[in-house]
Amino acid sequence: MRTLAHALSLLLLAALPACAAPRQSPPCEDPRPLRVALVPVKNTHTQTRQYRPLITALEAATGRRVQAEPAKSYGSVIEGLLAGDIDLAEVGPASYAIAMKRGAQIDPIASFTLQPGPATPSSRAYHSVLITRHDHPARDLKQLRGGTLSLTDPASTSGAILPRQAVQRLTGVPLEAHFERITFAGAHDRSIEAVRTGRVDATFVASNAVDDAVRNGVLRMDEIRILWRSTPIPYDPFVTRRSLCPALQKQIRQVFLGDTGPLQGMLRELGMTGFVPVTDEDYRDIRQLYP
């Protein structure tokens, strides 16, 4: 009988649910190379050159090669984050909100502080602005009805998302009904150039992109007129994949939030003054656009 009882007890132990055993945490990821992407706010070649000091600083801090992934659109960066093909990215506020709505496992870690300019009064936020040539007869959005418009990218906060809402609110009709022809330039600098050269009547762009064009001598403020300005928008977050190993995440954060001396030349050329830490809460209002 004692032998039978012993055998039964062994069977009962074997039948205990597997969850009784301690669960193992999934291993963190330590990618080599580290893959970085940037939403295309300007010419890709220019943007890659300007961000080269950041890539160099990341390589020094992480001890690995950093591969800058060229992005054709805001959407391609979002897809890369969702697929796990990008480890670190600078995204627009709306791109971040879209990625989070679709289940991206990412965290915002830092954002630029801006150098105030003629179109951007604040160092912590920018605006979507509607601009025309100074000699254009329109004096407000309603007078642009039936005109031609350039947008940046369908997922651009200042170059498409907020403008659609503004046109609907201010005119009572969708953006496509208000304008006769709408084109997508793909980057803010190309939208500004389309207005400056008269290829379109107007464009919605980021205010700091206007400042950048003025600072680089591409545009003079007396060449354009600002017809509308949005409420302040928190600037683009840099985001990392949540599954990266803690040590790697710490190294990346240190590049943005530690000693930025090696990045001062890049910051000046971009019209920025530094970086500040950001969290998901900073983009709450933008995320509420995508319930």
PDB file of C-alpha atoms in Angstrom:
ATOM      1  CA  MET A   1       0.000   0.000   0.000  1.00  0.00           C
ATOM      2  CA  ARG A   2       2.820   2.416   0.871  1.00  0.00           C
ATOM      3  CA  THR A   3       4.339   1.747  -2.558  1.00  0.00           C
ATOM      4  CA  LEU A   4       1.010   2.465  -4.249  1.00  0.00           C
ATOM      5  CA  ALA A   5       0.540   5.684  -2.247  1.00  0.00           C
ATOM      6  CA  HIS A   6       4.051   6.809  -3.183  1.00  0.00           C
ATOM      7  CA  ALA A   7       3.368   6.149  -6.876  1.00  0.00           C
ATOM      8  CA  LEU A   8       0.108   8.126  -6.719  1.00  0.00           C
ATOM      9  CA  SER A   9       1.850  11.088  -5.099  1.00  0.00           C
ATOM     10  CA  LEU A  10       4.416  11.141  -7.917  1.00  0.00           C
ATOM     11  CA  LEU A  11       1.631  11.137 -10.499  1.00  0.00           C
ATOM     12  CA  LEU A  12      -0.072  14.053  -8.749  1.00  0.00           C
ATOM     13  CA  LEU A  13       3.144  16.066  -8.711  1.00  0.00           C
ATOM     14  CA  ALA A  14       3.673  15.405 -12.392  1.00  0.00           C
ATOM     15  CA  ALA A  15       0.154  16.638 -13.114  1.00  0.00           C
ATOM     16  CA  LEU A  16       0.677  20.045 -11.456  1.00  0.00           C
ATOM     17  CA  PRO A  17       0.181  22.911 -13.958  1.00  0.00           C
ATOM     18  CA  ALA A  18       3.283  24.151 -15.740  1.00  0.00           C
ATOM     19  CA  CYS A  19       2.609  27.709 -14.490  1.00  0.00           C
ATOM     20  CA  ALA A  20       3.805  26.585 -11.059  1.00  0.00           C
ATOM     21  CA  ALA A  21       7.347  26.827 -12.438  1.00  0.00           C
ATOM     22  CA  PRO A  22       8.890  30.345 -12.429  1.00  0.00           C
ATOM     23  CA  ARG A  23       8.457  32.161 -15.723  1.00  0.00           C
ATOM     24  CA  GLN A  24      11.500  33.291 -17.641  1.00  0.00           C
ATOM     25  CA  SER A  25      11.628  36.905 -18.870  1.00  0.00           C
ATOM     26  CA  PRO A  26      12.113  37.177 -22.633  1.00  0.00           C
ATOM     27  CA  PRO A  27      15.737  37.939 -23.507  1.00  0.00           C
ATOM     28  CA  CYS A  28      16.513  41.551 -24.333  1.00  0.00           C
ATOM     29  CA  GLU A  29      17.885  42.505 -27.753  1.00  0.00           C
ATOM     30  CA  ASP A  30      21.402  43.768 -28.420  1.00  0.00           C
ATOM     31  CA  PRO A  31      21.373  44.517 -32.179  1.00  0.00           C
ATOM     32  CA  ARG A  32      24.584  44.901 -34.155  1.00  0.00           C
ATOM     33  CA  PRO A  33      24.531  47.154 -36.037  1.00  0.00           C
ATOM     34  CA  LEU A  34      22.141  49.572 -34.345  1.00  0.00           C
ATOM     35  CA  ARG A  35      19.584  50.643 -36.965  1.00  0.00           C
ATOM     36  CA  VAL A  36      18.528  54.299 -36.958  1.00  0.00           C
ATOM     37  CA  ALA A  37      15.882  56.024 -39.084  1.00  0.00           C
ATOM     38  CA  LEU A  38      14.712  59.622 -39.476  1.00  0.00           C
ATOM     39  CA  VAL A  39      11.405  60.831 -40.888  1.00  0.00           C
ATOM     40  CA  PRO A  40      12.239  62.710 -44.122  1.00  0.00           C
ATOM     41  CA  VAL A  41      11.718  66.341 -43.133  1.00  0.00           C
ATOM     42  CA  LYS A  42      14.123  67.462 -45.855  1.00  0.00           C
ATOM     43  CA  ASN A  43      16.333  66.177 -48.664  1.00  0.00           C
ATOM     44  CA  THR A  44      17.583  62.739 -47.560  1.00  0.00           C
ATOM     45  CA  HIS A  45      21.217  63.390 -48.543  1.00  0.00           C
ATOM     46  CA  THR A  46      21.270  66.688 -46.615  1.00  0.00           C
ATOM     47  CA  GLN A  47      19.567  65.160 -43.591  1.00  0.00           C
ATOM     48  CA  THR A  48      21.994  62.221 -43.475  1.00  0.00           C
ATOM     49  CA  ARG A  49      24.979  64.582 -43.663  1.00  0.00           C
ATOM     50  CA  GLN A  50      23.616  66.856 -40.945  1.00  0.00           C
ATOM     51  CA  TYR A  51      22.974  63.932 -38.567  1.00  0.00           C
ATOM     52  CA  ARG A  52      26.394  62.338 -39.099  1.00  0.00           C
ATOM     53  CA  PRO A  53      27.760  63.684 -35.747  1.00  0.00           C
ATOM     54  CA  LEU A  54      24.861  61.992 -33.940  1.00  0.00           C
ATOM     55  CA  ILE A  55      25.604  58.688 -35.679  1.00  0.00           C
ATOM     56  CA  THR A  56      29.292  59.010 -34.725  1.00  0.00           C
ATOM     57  CA  ALA A  57      28.386  59.769 -31.093  1.00  0.00           C
ATOM     58  CA  LEU A  58      26.077  56.741 -30.957  1.00  0.00           C
ATOM     59  CA  GLU A  59      28.822  54.501 -32.347  1.00  0.00           C
ATOM     60  CA  ALA A  60      31.276  55.750 -29.720  1.00  0.00           C
ATOM     61  CA  ALA A  61      28.783  55.344 -26.862  1.00  0.00           C
ATOM     62  CA  THR A  62      27.490  51.899 -27.834  1.00  0.00           C
ATOM     63  CA  GLY A  63      30.691  50.364 -29.216  1.00  0.00           C
ATOM     64  CA  ARG A  64      29.046  49.180 -32.402  1.00  0.00           C
ATOM     65  CA  ARG A  65      28.389  50.277 -35.962  1.00  0.00           C
ATOM     66  CA  VAL A  66      25.293  52.425 -36.395  1.00  0.00           C
ATOM     67  CA  GLN A  67      23.447  52.006 -39.661  1.00  0.00           C
ATOM     68  CA  ALA A  68      21.402  55.014 -40.799  1.00  0.00           C
ATOM     69  CA  GLU A  69      18.361  53.693 -42.656  1.00  0.00           C
ATOM     70  CA  PRO A  70      17.156  56.036 -45.441  1.00  0.00           C
ATOM     71  CA  ALA A  71      13.405  56.607 -45.137  1.00  0.00           C
ATOM     72  CA  LYS A  72      11.234  57.331 -48.152  1.00  0.00           C
ATOM     73  CA  SER A  73       8.242  58.417 -46.079  1.00  0.00           C
ATOM     74  CA  TYR A  74       6.934  58.877 -42.552  1.00  0.00           C
ATOM     75  CA  GLY A  75       4.956  55.673 -43.040  1.00  0.00           C
ATOM     76  CA  SER A  76       8.064  53.624 -43.824  1.00  0.00           C
ATOM     77  CA  VAL A  77       9.586  54.614 -40.463  1.00  0.00           C
ATOM     78  CA  ILE A  78       6.374  53.605 -38.671  1.00  0.00           C
ATOM     79  CA  GLU A  79       6.366  50.233 -40.447  1.00  0.00           C
ATOM     80  CA  GLY A  80      10.032  49.694 -39.598  1.00  0.00           C
ATOM     81  CA  LEU A  81       9.371  50.273 -35.907  1.00  0.00           C
ATOM     82  CA  LEU A  82       6.372  47.926 -35.950  1.00  0.00           C
ATOM     83  CA  ALA A  83       8.361  45.198 -37.717  1.00  0.00           C
ATOM     84  CA  GLY A  84      11.367  45.531 -35.413  1.00  0.00           C
ATOM     85  CA  ASP A  85      13.579  46.568 -38.341  1.00  0.00           C
ATOM     86  CA  ILE A  86      14.464  49.928 -36.726  1.00  0.00           C
ATOM     87  CA  ASP A  87      15.930  50.284 -33.234  1.00  0.00           C
ATOM     88  CA  LEU A  88      16.069  54.065 -32.818  1.00  0.00           C
ATOM     89  CA  ALA A  89      14.159  56.685 -34.768  1.00  0.00           C
ATOM     90  CA  GLU A  90      13.245  60.336 -34.869  1.00  0.00           C
ATOM     91  CA  VAL A  91       9.541  60.509 -35.666  1.00  0.00           C
ATOM     92  CA  GLY A  92       6.944  63.246 -35.922  1.00  0.00           C
ATOM     93  CA  PRO A  93       4.415  63.581 -33.079  1.00  0.00           C
ATOM     94  CA  ALA A  94       1.612  62.183 -35.260  1.00  0.00           C
ATOM     95  CA  SER A  95       3.857  59.367 -36.505  1.00  0.00           C
ATOM     96  CA  TYR A  96       4.522  58.455 -32.869  1.00  0.00           C
ATOM     97  CA  ALA A  97       0.792  58.505 -32.105  1.00  0.00           C
ATOM     98  CA  ILE A  98       0.004  56.336 -35.147  1.00  0.00           C
ATOM     99  CA  ALA A  99       2.731  53.833 -34.258  1.00  0.00           C
ATOM    100  CA  MET A 100       1.470  53.573 -30.667  1.00  0.00           C
ATOM    101  CA  LYS A 101      -2.120  53.109 -31.815  1.00  0.00           C
ATOM    102  CA  ARG A 102      -0.938  50.210 -33.968  1.00  0.00           C
ATOM    103  CA  GLY A 103       0.796  48.568 -31.036  1.00  0.00           C
ATOM    104  CA  ALA A 104       4.419  49.629 -31.438  1.00  0.00           C
ATOM    105  CA  GLN A 105       6.557  48.691 -28.435  1.00  0.00           C
ATOM    106  CA  ILE A 106       8.548  51.910 -28.299  1.00  0.00           C
ATOM    107  CA  ASP A 107       9.402  54.616 -25.770  1.00  0.00           C
ATOM    108  CA  PRO A 108      10.110  58.314 -26.410  1.00  0.00           C
ATOM    109  CA  ILE A 109      13.404  59.302 -24.788  1.00  0.00           C
ATOM    110  CA  ALA A 110      14.383  62.793 -25.968  1.00  0.00           C
ATOM    111  CA  SER A 111      13.457  65.686 -28.191  1.00  0.00           C
ATOM    112  CA  PHE A 112      15.231  68.745 -29.530  1.00  0.00           C
ATOM    113  CA  THR A 113      14.938  72.191 -28.027  1.00  0.00           C
ATOM    114  CA  LEU A 114      14.491  74.706 -30.814  1.00  0.00           C
ATOM    115  CA  GLN A 115      16.325  77.891 -31.610  1.00  0.00           C
ATOM    116  CA  PRO A 116      13.483  80.446 -31.824  1.00  0.00           C
ATOM    117  CA  GLY A 117      13.084  82.043 -35.242  1.00  0.00           C
ATOM    118  CA  PRO A 118      10.789  84.389 -37.152  1.00  0.00           C
ATOM    119  CA  ALA A 119       8.120  81.686 -37.550  1.00  0.00           C
ATOM    120  CA  THR A 120       8.734  79.804 -34.268  1.00  0.00           C
ATOM    121  CA  PRO A 121       8.677  81.887 -31.069  1.00  0.00           C
ATOM    122  CA  SER A 122       9.112  79.000 -28.589  1.00  0.00           C
ATOM    123  CA  SER A 123      12.100  76.742 -27.882  1.00  0.00           C
ATOM    124  CA  ARG A 124       9.959  73.770 -26.792  1.00  0.00           C
ATOM    125  CA  ALA A 125       7.254  73.666 -29.489  1.00  0.00           C
ATOM    126  CA  TYR A 126       6.648  74.492 -33.130  1.00  0.00           C
ATOM    127  CA  HIS A 127       3.562  75.222 -35.239  1.00  0.00           C
ATOM    128  CA  SER A 128       1.886  74.158 -38.427  1.00  0.00           C
ATOM    129  CA  VAL A 129       1.751  77.250 -40.625  1.00  0.00           C
ATOM    130  CA  LEU A 130      -0.060  77.973 -43.878  1.00  0.00           C
ATOM    131  CA  ILE A 131       2.094  80.098 -46.156  1.00  0.00           C
ATOM    132  CA  THR A 132       1.721  81.728 -49.563  1.00  0.00           C
ATOM    133  CA  ARG A 133       3.952  83.962 -51.622  1.00  0.00           C
ATOM    134  CA  HIS A 134       3.876  87.556 -50.408  1.00  0.00           C
ATOM    135  CA  ASP A 135       2.454  88.735 -53.738  1.00  0.00           C
ATOM    136  CA  HIS A 136      -0.412  86.206 -53.693  1.00  0.00           C
ATOM    137  CA  PRO A 137      -3.849  87.902 -53.468  1.00  0.00           C
ATOM    138  CA  ALA A 138      -5.191  85.593 -50.719  1.00  0.00           C
ATOM    139  CA  ARG A 139      -5.242  87.069 -47.234  1.00  0.00           C
ATOM    140  CA  ASP A 140      -6.755  84.101 -45.389  1.00  0.00           C
ATOM    141  CA  LEU A 141      -7.548  80.415 -45.805  1.00  0.00           C
ATOM    142  CA  LYS A 142     -11.035  81.005 -47.218  1.00  0.00           C
ATOM    143  CA  GLN A 143      -9.642  83.112 -50.067  1.00  0.00           C
ATOM    144  CA  LEU A 144      -7.518  80.124 -51.154  1.00  0.00           C
ATOM    145  CA  ARG A 145     -10.650  78.167 -52.138  1.00  0.00           C
ATOM    146  CA  GLY A 146     -10.145  76.566 -55.544  1.00  0.00           C
ATOM    147  CA  GLY A 147      -6.375  77.045 -55.367  1.00  0.00           C
ATOM    148  CA  THR A 148      -3.498  74.587 -55.376  1.00  0.00           C
ATOM    149  CA  LEU A 149      -1.879  73.231 -52.218  1.00  0.00           C
ATOM    150  CA  SER A 150       1.248  71.295 -51.299  1.00  0.00           C
ATOM    151  CA  LEU A 151       1.245  68.976 -48.289  1.00  0.00           C
ATOM    152  CA  THR A 152       4.311  67.246 -46.884  1.00  0.00           C
ATOM    153  CA  ASP A 153       3.413  63.625 -46.114  1.00  0.00           C
ATOM    154  CA  PRO A 154       0.083  61.998 -45.141  1.00  0.00           C
ATOM    155  CA  ALA A 155       1.494  61.173 -41.674  1.00  0.00           C
ATOM    156  CA  SER A 156       3.105  64.583 -41.059  1.00  0.00           C
ATOM    157  CA  THR A 157       1.669  66.362 -38.015  1.00  0.00           C
ATOM    158  CA  SER A 158       2.173  69.901 -39.304  1.00  0.00           C
ATOM    159  CA  GLY A 159       2.189  69.090 -43.001  1.00  0.00           C
ATOM    160  CA  ALA A 160      -1.082  67.127 -43.238  1.00  0.00           C
ATOM    161  CA  ILE A 161      -2.796  65.900 -40.041  1.00  0.00           C
ATOM    162  CA  LEU A 162      -3.499  69.225 -38.304  1.00  0.00           C
ATOM    163  CA  PRO A 163      -4.113  71.078 -41.602  1.00  0.00           C
ATOM    164  CA  ARG A 164      -6.938  68.672 -42.477  1.00  0.00           C
ATOM    165  CA  GLN A 165      -8.604  69.384 -39.169  1.00  0.00           C
ATOM    166  CA  ALA A 166      -8.075  73.134 -39.498  1.00  0.00           C
ATOM    167  CA  VAL A 167      -9.541  73.369 -43.000  1.00  0.00           C
ATOM    168  CA  GLN A 168     -12.626  71.378 -41.979  1.00  0.00           C
ATOM    169  CA  ARG A 169     -13.113  73.518 -38.862  1.00  0.00           C
ATOM    170  CA  LEU A 170     -12.514  76.899 -40.486  1.00  0.00           C
ATOM    171  CA  THR A 171     -14.268  76.394 -43.839  1.00  0.00           C
ATOM    172  CA  GLY A 172     -16.850  73.703 -43.082  1.00  0.00           C
ATOM    173  CA  VAL A 173     -15.644  71.487 -45.926  1.00  0.00           C
ATOM    174  CA  PRO A 174     -12.926  68.808 -46.224  1.00  0.00           C
ATOM    175  CA  LEU A 175      -9.489  69.882 -47.399  1.00  0.00           C
ATOM    176  CA  GLU A 176      -9.948  68.081 -50.743  1.00  0.00           C
ATOM    177  CA  ALA A 177     -13.136  70.065 -51.406  1.00  0.00           C
ATOM    178  CA  HIS A 178     -11.568  73.410 -50.532  1.00  0.00           C
ATOM    179  CA  PHE A 179      -8.577  73.108 -52.883  1.00  0.00           C
ATOM    180  CA  GLU A 180      -8.698  72.265 -56.581  1.00  0.00           C
ATOM    181  CA  ARG A 181      -5.405  70.338 -56.579  1.00  0.00           C
ATOM    182  CA  ILE A 182      -3.355  68.862 -53.736  1.00  0.00           C
ATOM    183  CA  THR A 183       0.127  67.382 -54.069  1.00  0.00           C
ATOM    184  CA  PHE A 184       2.502  65.754 -51.575  1.00  0.00           C
ATOM    185  CA  ALA A 185       6.062  67.087 -51.708  1.00  0.00           C
ATOM    186  CA  GLY A 186       7.513  64.436 -49.396  1.00  0.00           C
ATOM    187  CA  ALA A 187       9.492  66.920 -47.262  1.00  0.00           C
ATOM    188  CA  HIS A 188       8.982  70.363 -45.755  1.00  0.00           C
ATOM    189  CA  ASP A 189      11.809  72.011 -47.682  1.00  0.00           C
ATOM    190  CA  ARG A 190      10.313  70.846 -50.994  1.00  0.00           C
ATOM    191  CA  SER A 191       6.880  72.201 -50.011  1.00  0.00           C
ATOM    192  CA  ILE A 192       8.404  75.599 -49.200  1.00  0.00           C
ATOM    193  CA  GLU A 193      10.229  75.600 -52.526  1.00  0.00           C
ATOM    194  CA  ALA A 194       6.980  74.818 -54.357  1.00  0.00           C
ATOM    195  CA  VAL A 195       5.432  77.970 -52.909  1.00  0.00           C
ATOM    196  CA  ARG A 196       8.525  80.113 -53.380  1.00  0.00           C
ATOM    197  CA  THR A 197       8.748  79.236 -57.079  1.00  0.00           C
ATOM    198  CA  GLY A 198       4.998  79.597 -57.664  1.00  0.00           C
ATOM    199  CA  ARG A 199       4.276  75.932 -58.454  1.00  0.00           C
ATOM    200  CA  VAL A 200       1.461  75.959 -55.884  1.00  0.00           C
ATOM    201  CA  ASP A 201      -0.575  78.699 -54.240  1.00  0.00           C
ATOM    202  CA  ALA A 202       0.075  77.622 -50.671  1.00  0.00           C
ATOM    203  CA  THR A 203       1.503  74.984 -48.360  1.00  0.00           C
ATOM    204  CA  PHE A 204       1.149  73.777 -44.781  1.00  0.00           C
ATOM    205  CA  VAL A 205       4.578  73.199 -43.217  1.00  0.00           C
ATOM    206  CA  ALA A 206       6.374  73.160 -39.876  1.00  0.00           C
ATOM    207  CA  SER A 207       7.252  76.640 -38.666  1.00  0.00           C
ATOM    208  CA  ASN A 208      10.814  75.618 -37.834  1.00  0.00           C
ATOM    209  CA  ALA A 209      11.236  74.431 -41.439  1.00  0.00           C
ATOM    210  CA  VAL A 210      10.484  78.013 -42.497  1.00  0.00           C
ATOM    211  CA  ASP A 211      13.078  79.261 -39.998  1.00  0.00           C
ATOM    212  CA  ASP A 212      15.576  76.722 -41.331  1.00  0.00           C
ATOM    213  CA  ALA A 213      15.055  77.947 -44.908  1.00  0.00           C
ATOM    214  CA  VAL A 214      15.554  81.565 -43.797  1.00  0.00           C
ATOM    215  CA  ARG A 215      18.651  80.712 -41.765  1.00  0.00           C
ATOM    216  CA  ASN A 216      20.201  78.886 -44.753  1.00  0.00           C
ATOM    217  CA  GLY A 217      19.481  81.740 -47.145  1.00  0.00           C
ATOM    218  CA  VAL A 218      16.982  79.726 -49.204  1.00  0.00           C
ATOM    219  CA  LEU A 219      14.060  81.954 -48.270  1.00  0.00           C
ATOM    220  CA  ARG A 220      13.433  85.495 -47.028  1.00  0.00           C
ATOM    221  CA  MET A 221      10.510  86.169 -44.707  1.00  0.00           C
ATOM    222  CA  ASP A 222       9.433  89.065 -46.930  1.00  0.00           C
ATOM    223  CA  GLU A 223       8.877  86.536 -49.751  1.00  0.00           C
ATOM    224  CA  ILE A 224       6.021  84.804 -47.923  1.00  0.00           C
ATOM    225  CA  ARG A 225       2.906  85.526 -45.912  1.00  0.00           C
ATOM    226  CA  ILE A 226       1.702  83.365 -43.008  1.00  0.00           C
ATOM    227  CA  LEU A 227      -2.084  83.019 -43.261  1.00  0.00           C
ATOM    228  CA  TRP A 228      -2.695  80.598 -40.373  1.00  0.00           C
ATOM    229  CA  ARG A 229      -0.807  79.199 -37.394  1.00  0.00           C
ATOM    230  CA  SER A 230      -1.734  76.176 -35.264  1.00  0.00           C
ATOM    231  CA  THR A 231      -1.522  75.920 -31.511  1.00  0.00           C
ATOM    232  CA  PRO A 232       1.925  74.812 -30.227  1.00  0.00           C
ATOM    233  CA  ILE A 233       3.000  71.263 -31.144  1.00  0.00           C
ATOM    234  CA  PRO A 234       5.549  69.302 -29.039  1.00  0.00           C
ATOM    235  CA  TYR A 235       8.646  68.654 -31.137  1.00  0.00           C
ATOM    236  CA  ASP A 236       9.633  65.311 -32.700  1.00  0.00           C
ATOM    237  CA  PRO A 237      10.533  62.552 -30.234  1.00  0.00           C
ATOM    238  CA  PHE A 238      13.442  60.172 -30.611  1.00  0.00           C
ATOM    239  CA  VAL A 239      12.097  56.707 -29.758  1.00  0.00           C
ATOM    240  CA  THR A 240      13.736  53.369 -28.978  1.00  0.00           C
ATOM    241  CA  ARG A 241      12.371  49.857 -29.138  1.00  0.00           C
ATOM    242  CA  ARG A 242      11.358  48.695 -25.658  1.00  0.00           C
ATOM    243  CA  SER A 243      13.026  45.286 -26.146  1.00  0.00           C
ATOM    244  CA  LEU A 244      16.561  46.712 -26.377  1.00  0.00           C
ATOM    245  CA  CYS A 245      18.826  45.622 -23.526  1.00  0.00           C
ATOM    246  CA  PRO A 246      18.842  48.047 -20.559  1.00  0.00           C
ATOM    247  CA  ALA A 247      22.593  48.699 -20.870  1.00  0.00           C
ATOM    248  CA  LEU A 248      22.172  49.664 -24.541  1.00  0.00           C
ATOM    249  CA  GLN A 249      19.186  51.870 -23.775  1.00  0.00           C
ATOM    250  CA  LYS A 250      21.233  53.663 -21.111  1.00  0.00           C
ATOM    251  CA  GLN A 251      24.082  54.258 -23.572  1.00  0.00           C
ATOM    252  CA  ILE A 252      21.678  55.698 -26.155  1.00  0.00           C
ATOM    253  CA  ARG A 253      20.020  58.014 -23.614  1.00  0.00           C
ATOM    254  CA  GLN A 254      23.423  59.274 -22.516  1.00  0.00           C
ATOM    255  CA  VAL A 255      24.168  60.482 -26.051  1.00  0.00           C
ATOM    256  CA  PHE A 256      21.056  62.674 -26.029  1.00  0.00           C
ATOM    257  CA  LEU A 257      20.880  63.682 -22.378  1.00  0.00           C
ATOM    258  CA  GLY A 258      24.544  63.645 -21.326  1.00  0.00           C
ATOM    259  CA  ASP A 259      27.410  65.755 -22.637  1.00  0.00           C
ATOM    260  CA  THR A 260      26.312  67.062 -26.056  1.00  0.00           C
ATOM    261  CA  GLY A 261      29.522  68.986 -26.719  1.00  0.00           C
ATOM    262  CA  PRO A 262      30.406  66.857 -29.787  1.00  0.00           C
ATOM    263  CA  LEU A 263      26.952  67.596 -31.233  1.00  0.00           C
ATOM    264  CA  GLN A 264      27.001  71.392 -30.984  1.00  0.00           C
ATOM    265  CA  GLY A 265      27.934  71.911 -34.640  1.00  0.00           C
ATOM    266  CA  MET A 266      25.073  69.681 -35.747  1.00  0.00           C
ATOM    267  CA  LEU A 267      22.644  71.417 -33.395  1.00  0.00           C
ATOM    268  CA  ARG A 268      23.576  74.872 -34.700  1.00  0.00           C
ATOM    269  CA  GLU A 269      23.149  73.774 -38.316  1.00  0.00           C
ATOM    270  CA  LEU A 270      19.739  72.277 -37.515  1.00  0.00           C
ATOM    271  CA  GLY A 271      18.624  75.388 -35.648  1.00  0.00           C
ATOM    272  CA  MET A 272      18.450  73.497 -32.357  1.00  0.00           C
ATOM    273  CA  THR A 273      19.963  74.275 -28.967  1.00  0.00           C
ATOM    274  CA  GLY A 274      20.030  70.859 -27.294  1.00  0.00           C
ATOM    275  CA  PHE A 275      17.907  67.945 -26.115  1.00  0.00           C
ATOM    276  CA  VAL A 276      15.367  67.463 -23.322  1.00  0.00           C
ATOM    277  CA  PRO A 277      13.934  64.216 -21.926  1.00  0.00           C
ATOM    278  CA  VAL A 278      10.374  63.394 -23.009  1.00  0.00           C
ATOM    279  CA  THR A 279       7.790  60.773 -22.092  1.00  0.00           C
ATOM    280  CA  ASP A 280       4.553  59.498 -23.561  1.00  0.00           C
ATOM    281  CA  GLU A 281       2.676  62.087 -21.471  1.00  0.00           C
ATOM    282  CA  ASP A 282       4.247  64.922 -23.500  1.00  0.00           C
ATOM    283  CA  TYR A 283       2.380  63.631 -26.577  1.00  0.00           C
ATOM    284  CA  ARG A 284      -0.939  62.900 -24.886  1.00  0.00           C
ATOM    285  CA  ASP A 285      -2.852  65.598 -26.817  1.00  0.00           C
ATOM    286  CA  ILE A 286      -1.508  64.304 -30.145  1.00  0.00           C
ATOM    287  CA  ARG A 287      -2.336  60.696 -29.204  1.00  0.00           C
ATOM    288  CA  GLN A 288      -5.915  61.722 -28.431  1.00  0.00           C
ATOM    289  CA  LEU A 289      -6.307  62.507 -32.133  1.00  0.00           C
ATOM    290  CA  TYR A 290      -6.111  58.724 -32.682  1.00  0.00           C
ATOM    291  CA  PRO A 291      -8.519  57.181 -30.104  1.00  0.00           C
TER     292      PRO A 291
END
